[in-house]
Amino acid sequence: MDLPRRIVRALRHAAPAIYGYVCVRLFCLLVLSLWAHRQGHGIWPLLANDWDSSWYVGIAENGYARELGTAYDANNLAFFPLYPVAVRMLSWLLPGSPASAGLLLAVVASLFAAWGVFAVGDRLHGRRVGVFLALLWAALPVGLVQWMGYTESLFTAFAAWSLYACLTGRWVWAGTLASLAGLTRPTGVALAAAVSLVALLSLRSRFSWRVLVGGALAPLGWLAYVGWVGLRLGRADGYFAVQKLWRNNIDGGVETLRRLDDHLIEDSTPELFLIMVCVTLIVSTLLYVRCALDRQPLVLLVFTGLLLAIVLGSGG
C-alpha cells in the first residue's frame, strides 16, 4: 500500500478523535468569545498577540537579544527558536501579520498533536482510549493556549509522534522529531532523554544503526539552542542565566509547594483557574504513580516523569 493511501486510512481511523478534539476546542473558543465580548476585548488580539504570543511575534519580527541584561522577565532568549522561525517563514508566504501566521500554525499543529496523542493511546490500549486521550488533552484547564500563538501545540505534535515512532520501532523518526521538539520548548529535554535512554537500552540487546542514529539525534535540537545562547552571551551557562531572570530556577519543588498551600489552603477566595491548575498537578502526579505500577512503556514513563519533575521542581 502506497504512502498516500496509508495516510488516508490512518486519518479515517483517527477521525473521531480529531473531530471530537475540534468540537471541544470550538466550544471553549465560543465560551472565550462570549467572555471577551463582555469584558470589551477583541478575541483575535487575545489569541494571536497576547502574553507569550507577543514574545514569539517579537522574535519573528526583530530576532533575539544580544546581551543578558539585568531586568527580570525581559530577555527573549528564554524562548526557543523553532516556532518563531516558522512564524517568520509563514508570514513571508501568507498574507497577514506574523501574529496571524503564528495563530494559524498553532491551530494546524494542534490537529496533528491530537492525531498523535490518539495514535499513542490507540497503539497501547485501543481506539477508544486514543479518542478519550485526545478529548482529555483538548479539555485541559490550560487548553486555551493550544489555539493561541503559543508553542504548546507544536511541541505536543512533535512529542506525541516521536513517542509513537519510538513505540513502533521507527528510531530515526523518533530521534528527528525529538530534536525538533527540543528546538521548540525547553521541556524538549525530557523527550530527548527518554528517546536516547530507551535507544541506549535497546542497543544493549541488539545493535542497530537506526537505533543508534535515533538516540544520537534526539538531544541535538535542545543542545544546539542552549549552546547557541551560551555563545551569543559569551558564557557557558548563558541560557540558565536567562532562566534565572525569569525566576525559573530548579528549587526542588519549594515554590510549587508554597503556591499549592497559598491557593488551596491559605487563600479564602482563590481563582477557579488556579485551583484547577493545582488539582491538575496533583492528579497528574497520582496518575504517574499508577502508570508506573501498570508498567507502561519505558519511553512514556521517562518522558512524563521528567516532565513532571521539571514542572513540579521549578519555580516558574
PDB file of C-alpha atoms in Angstrom:
ATOM      1  CA  MET A   1       0.000   0.000   0.000  1.00  0.00           C
ATOM      2  CA  ASP A   2       1.480   3.369  -1.028  1.00  0.00           C
ATOM      3  CA  LEU A   3       2.091   6.173   1.447  1.00  0.00           C
ATOM      4  CA  PRO A   4      -0.858   8.466   0.492  1.00  0.00           C
ATOM      5  CA  ARG A   5      -3.347   5.619   0.910  1.00  0.00           C
ATOM      6  CA  ARG A   6      -1.828   4.656   4.247  1.00  0.00           C
ATOM      7  CA  ILE A   7      -2.108   8.244   5.471  1.00  0.00           C
ATOM      8  CA  VAL A   8      -5.755   8.492   4.359  1.00  0.00           C
ATOM      9  CA  ARG A   9      -6.541   5.198   6.087  1.00  0.00           C
ATOM     10  CA  ALA A  10      -4.818   6.349   9.286  1.00  0.00           C
ATOM     11  CA  LEU A  11      -6.724   9.659   9.160  1.00  0.00           C
ATOM     12  CA  ARG A  12     -10.030   7.856   8.825  1.00  0.00           C
ATOM     13  CA  HIS A  13      -9.127   5.702  11.804  1.00  0.00           C
ATOM     14  CA  ALA A  14      -8.273   8.806  13.838  1.00  0.00           C
ATOM     15  CA  ALA A  15     -11.237  10.863  12.576  1.00  0.00           C
ATOM     16  CA  PRO A  16     -13.383  10.511  15.752  1.00  0.00           C
ATOM     17  CA  ALA A  17     -10.502  11.778  17.897  1.00  0.00           C
ATOM     18  CA  ILE A  18      -9.710  14.738  15.632  1.00  0.00           C
ATOM     19  CA  TYR A  19     -13.380  15.613  15.181  1.00  0.00           C
ATOM     20  CA  GLY A  20     -14.006  15.392  18.920  1.00  0.00           C
ATOM     21  CA  TYR A  21     -10.926  17.482  19.620  1.00  0.00           C
ATOM     22  CA  VAL A  22     -12.112  20.230  17.266  1.00  0.00           C
ATOM     23  CA  CYS A  23     -15.587  20.218  18.810  1.00  0.00           C
ATOM     24  CA  VAL A  24     -14.208  20.648  22.330  1.00  0.00           C
ATOM     25  CA  ARG A  25     -11.872  23.433  21.278  1.00  0.00           C
ATOM     26  CA  LEU A  26     -14.644  25.220  19.329  1.00  0.00           C
ATOM     27  CA  PHE A  27     -16.895  25.099  22.382  1.00  0.00           C
ATOM     28  CA  CYS A  28     -14.082  26.528  24.521  1.00  0.00           C
ATOM     29  CA  LEU A  29     -13.486  29.206  21.886  1.00  0.00           C
ATOM     30  CA  LEU A  30     -17.178  30.116  21.976  1.00  0.00           C
ATOM     31  CA  VAL A  31     -17.075  30.496  25.771  1.00  0.00           C
ATOM     32  CA  LEU A  32     -13.931  32.615  25.497  1.00  0.00           C
ATOM     33  CA  SER A  33     -15.534  34.795  22.821  1.00  0.00           C
ATOM     34  CA  LEU A  34     -18.569  35.463  24.986  1.00  0.00           C
ATOM     35  CA  TRP A  35     -16.321  36.342  27.944  1.00  0.00           C
ATOM     36  CA  ALA A  36     -14.124  38.596  25.799  1.00  0.00           C
ATOM     37  CA  HIS A  37     -17.208  40.398  24.451  1.00  0.00           C
ATOM     38  CA  ARG A  38     -18.484  41.016  27.989  1.00  0.00           C
ATOM     39  CA  GLN A  39     -15.067  42.367  29.000  1.00  0.00           C
ATOM     40  CA  GLY A  40     -14.819  44.588  25.926  1.00  0.00           C
ATOM     41  CA  HIS A  41     -11.890  42.656  24.446  1.00  0.00           C
ATOM     42  CA  GLY A  42     -11.362  41.508  20.883  1.00  0.00           C
ATOM     43  CA  ILE A  43     -10.972  37.750  20.532  1.00  0.00           C
ATOM     44  CA  TRP A  44      -8.291  37.875  17.830  1.00  0.00           C
ATOM     45  CA  PRO A  45      -5.747  40.011  19.749  1.00  0.00           C
ATOM     46  CA  LEU A  46      -6.274  37.811  22.797  1.00  0.00           C
ATOM     47  CA  LEU A  47      -5.419  34.661  20.834  1.00  0.00           C
ATOM     48  CA  ALA A  48      -2.763  35.903  18.431  1.00  0.00           C
ATOM     49  CA  ASN A  49      -0.803  38.602  20.204  1.00  0.00           C
ATOM     50  CA  ASP A  50      -1.172  38.421  23.982  1.00  0.00           C
ATOM     51  CA  TRP A  51       1.006  37.121  26.837  1.00  0.00           C
ATOM     52  CA  ASP A  52       3.774  34.851  25.465  1.00  0.00           C
ATOM     53  CA  SER A  53       2.396  35.245  21.940  1.00  0.00           C
ATOM     54  CA  SER A  54       3.772  38.772  21.822  1.00  0.00           C
ATOM     55  CA  TRP A  55       7.252  37.465  22.689  1.00  0.00           C
ATOM     56  CA  TYR A  56       7.213  34.985  19.825  1.00  0.00           C
ATOM     57  CA  VAL A  57       5.924  37.600  17.391  1.00  0.00           C
ATOM     58  CA  GLY A  58       8.651  39.974  18.574  1.00  0.00           C
ATOM     59  CA  ILE A  59      11.325  37.338  17.934  1.00  0.00           C
ATOM     60  CA  ALA A  60       9.881  36.598  14.481  1.00  0.00           C
ATOM     61  CA  GLU A  61       9.990  40.289  13.604  1.00  0.00           C
ATOM     62  CA  ASN A  62      13.155  41.510  15.339  1.00  0.00           C
ATOM     63  CA  GLY A  63      15.243  38.492  16.340  1.00  0.00           C
ATOM     64  CA  TYR A  64      16.873  37.688  19.655  1.00  0.00           C
ATOM     65  CA  ALA A  65      18.564  39.842  22.292  1.00  0.00           C
ATOM     66  CA  ARG A  66      22.358  40.049  22.184  1.00  0.00           C
ATOM     67  CA  GLU A  67      23.007  40.693  25.872  1.00  0.00           C
ATOM     68  CA  LEU A  68      21.882  39.129  29.120  1.00  0.00           C
ATOM     69  CA  GLY A  69      20.879  42.353  30.888  1.00  0.00           C
ATOM     70  CA  THR A  70      19.645  42.567  34.447  1.00  0.00           C
ATOM     71  CA  ALA A  71      15.898  43.169  34.062  1.00  0.00           C
ATOM     72  CA  TYR A  72      13.546  40.405  35.148  1.00  0.00           C
ATOM     73  CA  ASP A  73      11.073  38.879  32.661  1.00  0.00           C
ATOM     74  CA  ALA A  74      12.625  40.832  29.797  1.00  0.00           C
ATOM     75  CA  ASN A  75      15.089  38.659  27.856  1.00  0.00           C
ATOM     76  CA  ASN A  76      13.593  36.850  24.866  1.00  0.00           C
ATOM     77  CA  LEU A  77      16.411  34.269  24.738  1.00  0.00           C
ATOM     78  CA  ALA A  78      14.283  32.227  27.153  1.00  0.00           C
ATOM     79  CA  PHE A  79      12.014  31.323  24.204  1.00  0.00           C
ATOM     80  CA  PHE A  80      13.161  28.519  21.907  1.00  0.00           C
ATOM     81  CA  PRO A  81      13.506  29.298  18.181  1.00  0.00           C
ATOM     82  CA  LEU A  82      11.634  26.802  16.008  1.00  0.00           C
ATOM     83  CA  TYR A  83       8.183  28.319  16.425  1.00  0.00           C
ATOM     84  CA  PRO A  84       9.162  31.989  15.822  1.00  0.00           C
ATOM     85  CA  VAL A  85      11.317  30.946  12.847  1.00  0.00           C
ATOM     86  CA  ALA A  86       8.352  29.063  11.377  1.00  0.00           C
ATOM     87  CA  VAL A  87       6.118  32.092  12.065  1.00  0.00           C
ATOM     88  CA  ARG A  88       8.537  34.330  10.209  1.00  0.00           C
ATOM     89  CA  MET A  89       8.651  31.998   7.203  1.00  0.00           C
ATOM     90  CA  LEU A  90       4.858  31.684   7.103  1.00  0.00           C
ATOM     91  CA  SER A  91       4.433  35.454   7.292  1.00  0.00           C
ATOM     92  CA  TRP A  92       6.571  35.751   4.153  1.00  0.00           C
ATOM     93  CA  LEU A  93       4.431  33.205   2.302  1.00  0.00           C
ATOM     94  CA  LEU A  94       0.933  34.153   3.516  1.00  0.00           C
ATOM     95  CA  PRO A  95      -0.977  37.438   3.655  1.00  0.00           C
ATOM     96  CA  GLY A  96      -1.480  38.978   7.056  1.00  0.00           C
ATOM     97  CA  SER A  97       0.705  39.716  10.045  1.00  0.00           C
ATOM     98  CA  PRO A  98       3.194  37.441  11.824  1.00  0.00           C
ATOM     99  CA  ALA A  99       0.664  37.192  14.669  1.00  0.00           C
ATOM    100  CA  SER A 100      -1.904  35.728  12.239  1.00  0.00           C
ATOM    101  CA  ALA A 101       0.693  33.306  10.886  1.00  0.00           C
ATOM    102  CA  GLY A 102       1.543  32.198  14.424  1.00  0.00           C
ATOM    103  CA  LEU A 103      -2.088  31.572  15.267  1.00  0.00           C
ATOM    104  CA  LEU A 104      -2.621  29.576  12.068  1.00  0.00           C
ATOM    105  CA  LEU A 105       0.472  27.494  12.795  1.00  0.00           C
ATOM    106  CA  ALA A 106      -0.718  26.741  16.334  1.00  0.00           C
ATOM    107  CA  VAL A 107      -4.188  25.634  15.180  1.00  0.00           C
ATOM    108  CA  VAL A 108      -2.851  23.376  12.415  1.00  0.00           C
ATOM    109  CA  ALA A 109      -0.217  21.914  14.744  1.00  0.00           C
ATOM    110  CA  SER A 110      -2.918  21.191  17.331  1.00  0.00           C
ATOM    111  CA  LEU A 111      -4.694  18.896  14.859  1.00  0.00           C
ATOM    112  CA  PHE A 112      -1.516  16.919  14.252  1.00  0.00           C
ATOM    113  CA  ALA A 113      -0.963  16.864  18.020  1.00  0.00           C
ATOM    114  CA  ALA A 114      -4.444  15.484  18.674  1.00  0.00           C
ATOM    115  CA  TRP A 115      -3.824  12.864  15.996  1.00  0.00           C
ATOM    116  CA  GLY A 116      -0.501  11.951  17.616  1.00  0.00           C
ATOM    117  CA  VAL A 117      -1.992  11.698  21.105  1.00  0.00           C
ATOM    118  CA  PHE A 118      -4.694   9.444  19.677  1.00  0.00           C
ATOM    119  CA  ALA A 119      -2.094   7.329  17.872  1.00  0.00           C
ATOM    120  CA  VAL A 120      -0.155   6.638  21.081  1.00  0.00           C
ATOM    121  CA  GLY A 121      -3.305   5.706  23.020  1.00  0.00           C
ATOM    122  CA  ASP A 122      -4.629   3.596  20.158  1.00  0.00           C
ATOM    123  CA  ARG A 123      -1.318   1.778  19.831  1.00  0.00           C
ATOM    124  CA  LEU A 124      -1.190   0.843  23.512  1.00  0.00           C
ATOM    125  CA  HIS A 125      -4.818   0.421  24.589  1.00  0.00           C
ATOM    126  CA  GLY A 126      -7.117   0.631  21.578  1.00  0.00           C
ATOM    127  CA  ARG A 127      -9.117   3.168  19.628  1.00  0.00           C
ATOM    128  CA  ARG A 128     -11.498   4.156  22.426  1.00  0.00           C
ATOM    129  CA  VAL A 129      -8.629   5.091  24.739  1.00  0.00           C
ATOM    130  CA  GLY A 130      -6.971   7.055  21.951  1.00  0.00           C
ATOM    131  CA  VAL A 131     -10.135   9.101  21.387  1.00  0.00           C
ATOM    132  CA  PHE A 132     -10.524   9.711  25.114  1.00  0.00           C
ATOM    133  CA  LEU A 133      -6.919  10.949  25.418  1.00  0.00           C
ATOM    134  CA  ALA A 134      -7.369  13.402  22.545  1.00  0.00           C
ATOM    135  CA  LEU A 135     -10.548  14.776  24.135  1.00  0.00           C
ATOM    136  CA  LEU A 136      -8.874  14.972  27.533  1.00  0.00           C
ATOM    137  CA  TRP A 137      -5.977  16.952  26.085  1.00  0.00           C
ATOM    138  CA  ALA A 138      -8.453  19.354  24.443  1.00  0.00           C
ATOM    139  CA  ALA A 139     -10.258  19.930  27.743  1.00  0.00           C
ATOM    140  CA  LEU A 140      -7.249  20.621  29.981  1.00  0.00           C
ATOM    141  CA  PRO A 141      -7.611  23.762  32.150  1.00  0.00           C
ATOM    142  CA  VAL A 142      -4.836  25.463  30.169  1.00  0.00           C
ATOM    143  CA  GLY A 143      -6.029  24.052  26.835  1.00  0.00           C
ATOM    144  CA  LEU A 144      -6.743  27.601  25.670  1.00  0.00           C
ATOM    145  CA  VAL A 145      -3.087  28.016  24.663  1.00  0.00           C
ATOM    146  CA  GLN A 146      -3.460  25.252  22.070  1.00  0.00           C
ATOM    147  CA  TRP A 147      -5.262  27.758  19.849  1.00  0.00           C
ATOM    148  CA  MET A 148      -3.151  30.768  20.770  1.00  0.00           C
ATOM    149  CA  GLY A 149       0.166  31.965  19.376  1.00  0.00           C
ATOM    150  CA  TYR A 150       1.983  29.582  21.721  1.00  0.00           C
ATOM    151  CA  THR A 151       4.322  26.604  21.245  1.00  0.00           C
ATOM    152  CA  GLU A 152       2.291  24.008  23.168  1.00  0.00           C
ATOM    153  CA  SER A 153       0.531  22.574  20.120  1.00  0.00           C
ATOM    154  CA  LEU A 154       3.680  22.342  18.007  1.00  0.00           C
ATOM    155  CA  PHE A 155       5.645  20.775  20.855  1.00  0.00           C
ATOM    156  CA  THR A 156       2.875  18.274  21.607  1.00  0.00           C
ATOM    157  CA  ALA A 157       2.717  17.262  17.940  1.00  0.00           C
ATOM    158  CA  PHE A 158       6.453  16.576  17.834  1.00  0.00           C
ATOM    159  CA  ALA A 159       6.413  14.821  21.215  1.00  0.00           C
ATOM    160  CA  ALA A 160       3.410  12.589  20.512  1.00  0.00           C
ATOM    161  CA  TRP A 161       4.651  11.446  17.121  1.00  0.00           C
ATOM    162  CA  SER A 162       8.188  10.944  18.437  1.00  0.00           C
ATOM    163  CA  LEU A 163       6.832   8.700  21.180  1.00  0.00           C
ATOM    164  CA  TYR A 164       4.681   6.851  18.650  1.00  0.00           C
ATOM    165  CA  ALA A 165       7.708   6.362  16.398  1.00  0.00           C
ATOM    166  CA  CYS A 166       9.680   5.023  19.342  1.00  0.00           C
ATOM    167  CA  LEU A 167       6.883   2.620  20.281  1.00  0.00           C
ATOM    168  CA  THR A 168       6.703   1.318  16.699  1.00  0.00           C
ATOM    169  CA  GLY A 169      10.476   0.997  16.208  1.00  0.00           C
ATOM    170  CA  ARG A 170      10.934   3.937  13.829  1.00  0.00           C
ATOM    171  CA  TRP A 171      14.034   5.194  15.592  1.00  0.00           C
ATOM    172  CA  VAL A 172      15.312   7.746  13.097  1.00  0.00           C
ATOM    173  CA  TRP A 173      11.907   9.417  13.043  1.00  0.00           C
ATOM    174  CA  ALA A 174      11.749   9.274  16.839  1.00  0.00           C
ATOM    175  CA  GLY A 175      15.122  10.999  17.177  1.00  0.00           C
ATOM    176  CA  THR A 176      14.393  13.576  14.478  1.00  0.00           C
ATOM    177  CA  LEU A 177      11.059  14.595  15.988  1.00  0.00           C
ATOM    178  CA  ALA A 178      12.570  14.673  19.486  1.00  0.00           C
ATOM    179  CA  SER A 179      15.275  17.000  18.181  1.00  0.00           C
ATOM    180  CA  LEU A 180      12.628  19.292  16.678  1.00  0.00           C
ATOM    181  CA  ALA A 181      10.742  19.260  19.991  1.00  0.00           C
ATOM    182  CA  GLY A 182      13.989  20.296  21.660  1.00  0.00           C
ATOM    183  CA  LEU A 183      14.121  23.329  19.387  1.00  0.00           C
ATOM    184  CA  THR A 184      10.523  24.215  20.291  1.00  0.00           C
ATOM    185  CA  ARG A 185      10.335  24.243  24.089  1.00  0.00           C
ATOM    186  CA  PRO A 186      12.811  23.802  26.965  1.00  0.00           C
ATOM    187  CA  THR A 187      10.854  20.756  28.127  1.00  0.00           C
ATOM    188  CA  GLY A 188      12.080  19.060  24.956  1.00  0.00           C
ATOM    189  CA  VAL A 189      14.971  17.880  27.115  1.00  0.00           C
ATOM    190  CA  ALA A 190      12.573  15.377  28.745  1.00  0.00           C
ATOM    191  CA  LEU A 191      11.658  13.854  25.381  1.00  0.00           C
ATOM    192  CA  ALA A 192      15.289  13.795  24.248  1.00  0.00           C
ATOM    193  CA  ALA A 193      16.329  11.988  27.417  1.00  0.00           C
ATOM    194  CA  ALA A 194      13.507   9.451  27.070  1.00  0.00           C
ATOM    195  CA  VAL A 195      14.268   8.575  23.437  1.00  0.00           C
ATOM    196  CA  SER A 196      18.038   8.462  23.967  1.00  0.00           C
ATOM    197  CA  LEU A 197      17.819   6.336  27.108  1.00  0.00           C
ATOM    198  CA  VAL A 198      15.450   3.791  25.580  1.00  0.00           C
ATOM    199  CA  ALA A 199      17.607   3.665  22.436  1.00  0.00           C
ATOM    200  CA  LEU A 200      20.696   3.029  24.559  1.00  0.00           C
ATOM    201  CA  LEU A 201      18.979   0.219  26.444  1.00  0.00           C
ATOM    202  CA  SER A 202      17.798  -1.270  23.154  1.00  0.00           C
ATOM    203  CA  LEU A 203      21.361  -1.311  21.830  1.00  0.00           C
ATOM    204  CA  ARG A 204      22.430  -3.479  24.754  1.00  0.00           C
ATOM    205  CA  SER A 205      20.371  -6.380  23.460  1.00  0.00           C
ATOM    206  CA  ARG A 206      20.854  -5.886  19.707  1.00  0.00           C
ATOM    207  CA  PHE A 207      22.941  -3.381  17.763  1.00  0.00           C
ATOM    208  CA  SER A 208      21.182  -1.345  15.081  1.00  0.00           C
ATOM    209  CA  TRP A 209      22.404   1.689  13.173  1.00  0.00           C
ATOM    210  CA  ARG A 210      18.889   3.101  13.090  1.00  0.00           C
ATOM    211  CA  VAL A 211      18.558   2.874  16.868  1.00  0.00           C
ATOM    212  CA  LEU A 212      21.993   4.450  17.311  1.00  0.00           C
ATOM    213  CA  VAL A 213      21.209   7.329  14.932  1.00  0.00           C
ATOM    214  CA  GLY A 214      17.804   7.940  16.510  1.00  0.00           C
ATOM    215  CA  GLY A 215      19.245   8.045  20.006  1.00  0.00           C
ATOM    216  CA  ALA A 216      22.031  10.390  18.906  1.00  0.00           C
ATOM    217  CA  LEU A 217      19.673  12.744  17.070  1.00  0.00           C
ATOM    218  CA  ALA A 218      17.203  13.146  19.943  1.00  0.00           C
ATOM    219  CA  PRO A 219      19.107  15.685  22.121  1.00  0.00           C
ATOM    220  CA  LEU A 220      20.680  17.699  19.287  1.00  0.00           C
ATOM    221  CA  GLY A 221      17.941  20.332  18.986  1.00  0.00           C
ATOM    222  CA  TRP A 222      17.892  21.206  22.685  1.00  0.00           C
ATOM    223  CA  LEU A 223      21.679  21.151  22.976  1.00  0.00           C
ATOM    224  CA  ALA A 224      22.058  23.275  19.847  1.00  0.00           C
ATOM    225  CA  TYR A 225      19.903  26.109  21.145  1.00  0.00           C
ATOM    226  CA  VAL A 226      21.295  26.061  24.680  1.00  0.00           C
ATOM    227  CA  GLY A 227      24.814  26.063  23.215  1.00  0.00           C
ATOM    228  CA  TRP A 228      23.966  28.888  20.808  1.00  0.00           C
ATOM    229  CA  VAL A 229      22.652  31.047  23.644  1.00  0.00           C
ATOM    230  CA  GLY A 230      25.874  30.409  25.548  1.00  0.00           C
ATOM    231  CA  LEU A 231      27.944  31.521  22.566  1.00  0.00           C
ATOM    232  CA  ARG A 232      25.755  34.571  21.979  1.00  0.00           C
ATOM    233  CA  LEU A 233      26.107  35.726  25.581  1.00  0.00           C
ATOM    234  CA  GLY A 234      29.740  34.697  25.917  1.00  0.00           C
ATOM    235  CA  ARG A 235      29.193  32.383  28.890  1.00  0.00           C
ATOM    236  CA  ALA A 236      28.665  28.644  29.101  1.00  0.00           C
ATOM    237  CA  ASP A 237      25.644  28.967  31.398  1.00  0.00           C
ATOM    238  CA  GLY A 238      24.046  31.677  29.290  1.00  0.00           C
ATOM    239  CA  TYR A 239      20.672  30.006  28.838  1.00  0.00           C
ATOM    240  CA  PHE A 240      20.377  29.132  32.525  1.00  0.00           C
ATOM    241  CA  ALA A 241      21.326  32.718  33.442  1.00  0.00           C
ATOM    242  CA  VAL A 242      18.433  33.883  31.258  1.00  0.00           C
ATOM    243  CA  GLN A 243      16.079  31.479  33.022  1.00  0.00           C
ATOM    244  CA  LYS A 244      17.119  32.900  36.389  1.00  0.00           C
ATOM    245  CA  LEU A 245      15.989  36.324  35.187  1.00  0.00           C
ATOM    246  CA  TRP A 246      12.614  34.728  34.511  1.00  0.00           C
ATOM    247  CA  ARG A 247      12.580  33.338  38.085  1.00  0.00           C
ATOM    248  CA  ASN A 248      12.560  29.840  36.672  1.00  0.00           C
ATOM    249  CA  ASN A 249      15.093  28.142  38.931  1.00  0.00           C
ATOM    250  CA  ILE A 250      15.127  24.480  39.875  1.00  0.00           C
ATOM    251  CA  ASP A 251      14.369  24.564  43.602  1.00  0.00           C
ATOM    252  CA  GLY A 252      13.270  21.001  44.259  1.00  0.00           C
ATOM    253  CA  GLY A 253       9.579  21.930  44.421  1.00  0.00           C
ATOM    254  CA  VAL A 254       9.747  24.531  47.198  1.00  0.00           C
ATOM    255  CA  GLU A 255       7.931  27.195  45.183  1.00  0.00           C
ATOM    256  CA  THR A 256       5.367  24.697  43.891  1.00  0.00           C
ATOM    257  CA  LEU A 257       4.501  23.579  47.420  1.00  0.00           C
ATOM    258  CA  ARG A 258       4.244  27.199  48.537  1.00  0.00           C
ATOM    259  CA  ARG A 259       1.853  28.022  45.704  1.00  0.00           C
ATOM    260  CA  LEU A 260      -0.254  24.932  46.384  1.00  0.00           C
ATOM    261  CA  ASP A 261      -0.504  25.964  50.024  1.00  0.00           C
ATOM    262  CA  ASP A 262      -1.459  29.525  49.050  1.00  0.00           C
ATOM    263  CA  HIS A 263      -4.168  28.570  46.566  1.00  0.00           C
ATOM    264  CA  LEU A 264      -5.682  25.526  48.284  1.00  0.00           C
ATOM    265  CA  ILE A 265      -5.321  26.390  51.987  1.00  0.00           C
ATOM    266  CA  GLU A 266      -4.332  29.950  52.826  1.00  0.00           C
ATOM    267  CA  ASP A 267      -6.335  31.923  50.263  1.00  0.00           C
ATOM    268  CA  SER A 268     -10.031  32.021  51.187  1.00  0.00           C
ATOM    269  CA  THR A 269     -11.092  33.275  47.726  1.00  0.00           C
ATOM    270  CA  PRO A 270      -8.693  31.702  45.182  1.00  0.00           C
ATOM    271  CA  GLU A 271      -9.335  31.995  41.464  1.00  0.00           C
ATOM    272  CA  LEU A 272     -11.041  28.931  39.978  1.00  0.00           C
ATOM    273  CA  PHE A 273      -8.406  28.740  37.259  1.00  0.00           C
ATOM    274  CA  LEU A 274      -5.607  28.448  39.818  1.00  0.00           C
ATOM    275  CA  ILE A 275      -7.499  25.793  41.749  1.00  0.00           C
ATOM    276  CA  MET A 276      -7.929  23.763  38.561  1.00  0.00           C
ATOM    277  CA  VAL A 277      -4.219  24.038  37.765  1.00  0.00           C
ATOM    278  CA  CYS A 278      -3.316  22.895  41.297  1.00  0.00           C
ATOM    279  CA  VAL A 279      -5.729  19.953  41.098  1.00  0.00           C
ATOM    280  CA  THR A 280      -4.352  19.016  37.678  1.00  0.00           C
ATOM    281  CA  LEU A 281      -0.798  18.927  39.067  1.00  0.00           C
ATOM    282  CA  ILE A 282      -1.842  16.722  41.979  1.00  0.00           C
ATOM    283  CA  VAL A 283      -3.897  14.351  39.814  1.00  0.00           C
ATOM    284  CA  SER A 284      -1.081  14.146  37.246  1.00  0.00           C
ATOM    285  CA  THR A 285       1.331  13.065  39.958  1.00  0.00           C
ATOM    286  CA  LEU A 286      -1.056  10.368  41.199  1.00  0.00           C
ATOM    287  CA  LEU A 287      -1.692   9.176  37.651  1.00  0.00           C
ATOM    288  CA  TYR A 288       2.048   8.918  37.054  1.00  0.00           C
ATOM    289  CA  VAL A 289       2.377   6.610  40.057  1.00  0.00           C
ATOM    290  CA  ARG A 290      -0.449   4.482  38.631  1.00  0.00           C
ATOM    291  CA  CYS A 291       1.255   4.391  35.209  1.00  0.00           C
ATOM    292  CA  ALA A 292       4.486   3.223  36.843  1.00  0.00           C
ATOM    293  CA  LEU A 293       2.618   0.489  38.719  1.00  0.00           C
ATOM    294  CA  ASP A 294       0.940  -0.537  35.453  1.00  0.00           C
ATOM    295  CA  ARG A 295       4.391  -0.796  33.835  1.00  0.00           C
ATOM    296  CA  GLN A 296       3.648   1.483  30.928  1.00  0.00           C
ATOM    297  CA  PRO A 297       6.355   1.530  28.216  1.00  0.00           C
ATOM    298  CA  LEU A 298       9.638   2.924  29.499  1.00  0.00           C
ATOM    299  CA  VAL A 299       9.814   5.755  26.974  1.00  0.00           C
ATOM    300  CA  LEU A 300       6.482   7.109  28.243  1.00  0.00           C
ATOM    301  CA  LEU A 301       7.454   6.742  31.893  1.00  0.00           C
ATOM    302  CA  VAL A 302      10.771   8.531  31.421  1.00  0.00           C
ATOM    303  CA  PHE A 303       9.247  11.344  29.356  1.00  0.00           C
ATOM    304  CA  THR A 304       6.290  12.004  31.639  1.00  0.00           C
ATOM    305  CA  GLY A 305       8.368  11.508  34.772  1.00  0.00           C
ATOM    306  CA  LEU A 306      10.972  14.056  33.722  1.00  0.00           C
ATOM    307  CA  LEU A 307       8.268  16.434  32.534  1.00  0.00           C
ATOM    308  CA  LEU A 308       6.561  16.250  35.915  1.00  0.00           C
ATOM    309  CA  ALA A 309       9.903  16.719  37.690  1.00  0.00           C
ATOM    310  CA  ILE A 310      10.621  19.852  35.655  1.00  0.00           C
ATOM    311  CA  VAL A 311       7.161  21.322  36.241  1.00  0.00           C
ATOM    312  CA  LEU A 312       6.957  20.489  39.933  1.00  0.00           C
ATOM    313  CA  GLY A 313      10.591  21.175  40.719  1.00  0.00           C
ATOM    314  CA  SER A 314      10.966  24.616  39.141  1.00  0.00           C
ATOM    315  CA  GLY A 315       9.932  27.989  40.490  1.00  0.00           C
ATOM    316  CA  GLY A 316       8.319  29.004  37.219  1.00  0.00           C
TER     317      GLY A 316
END
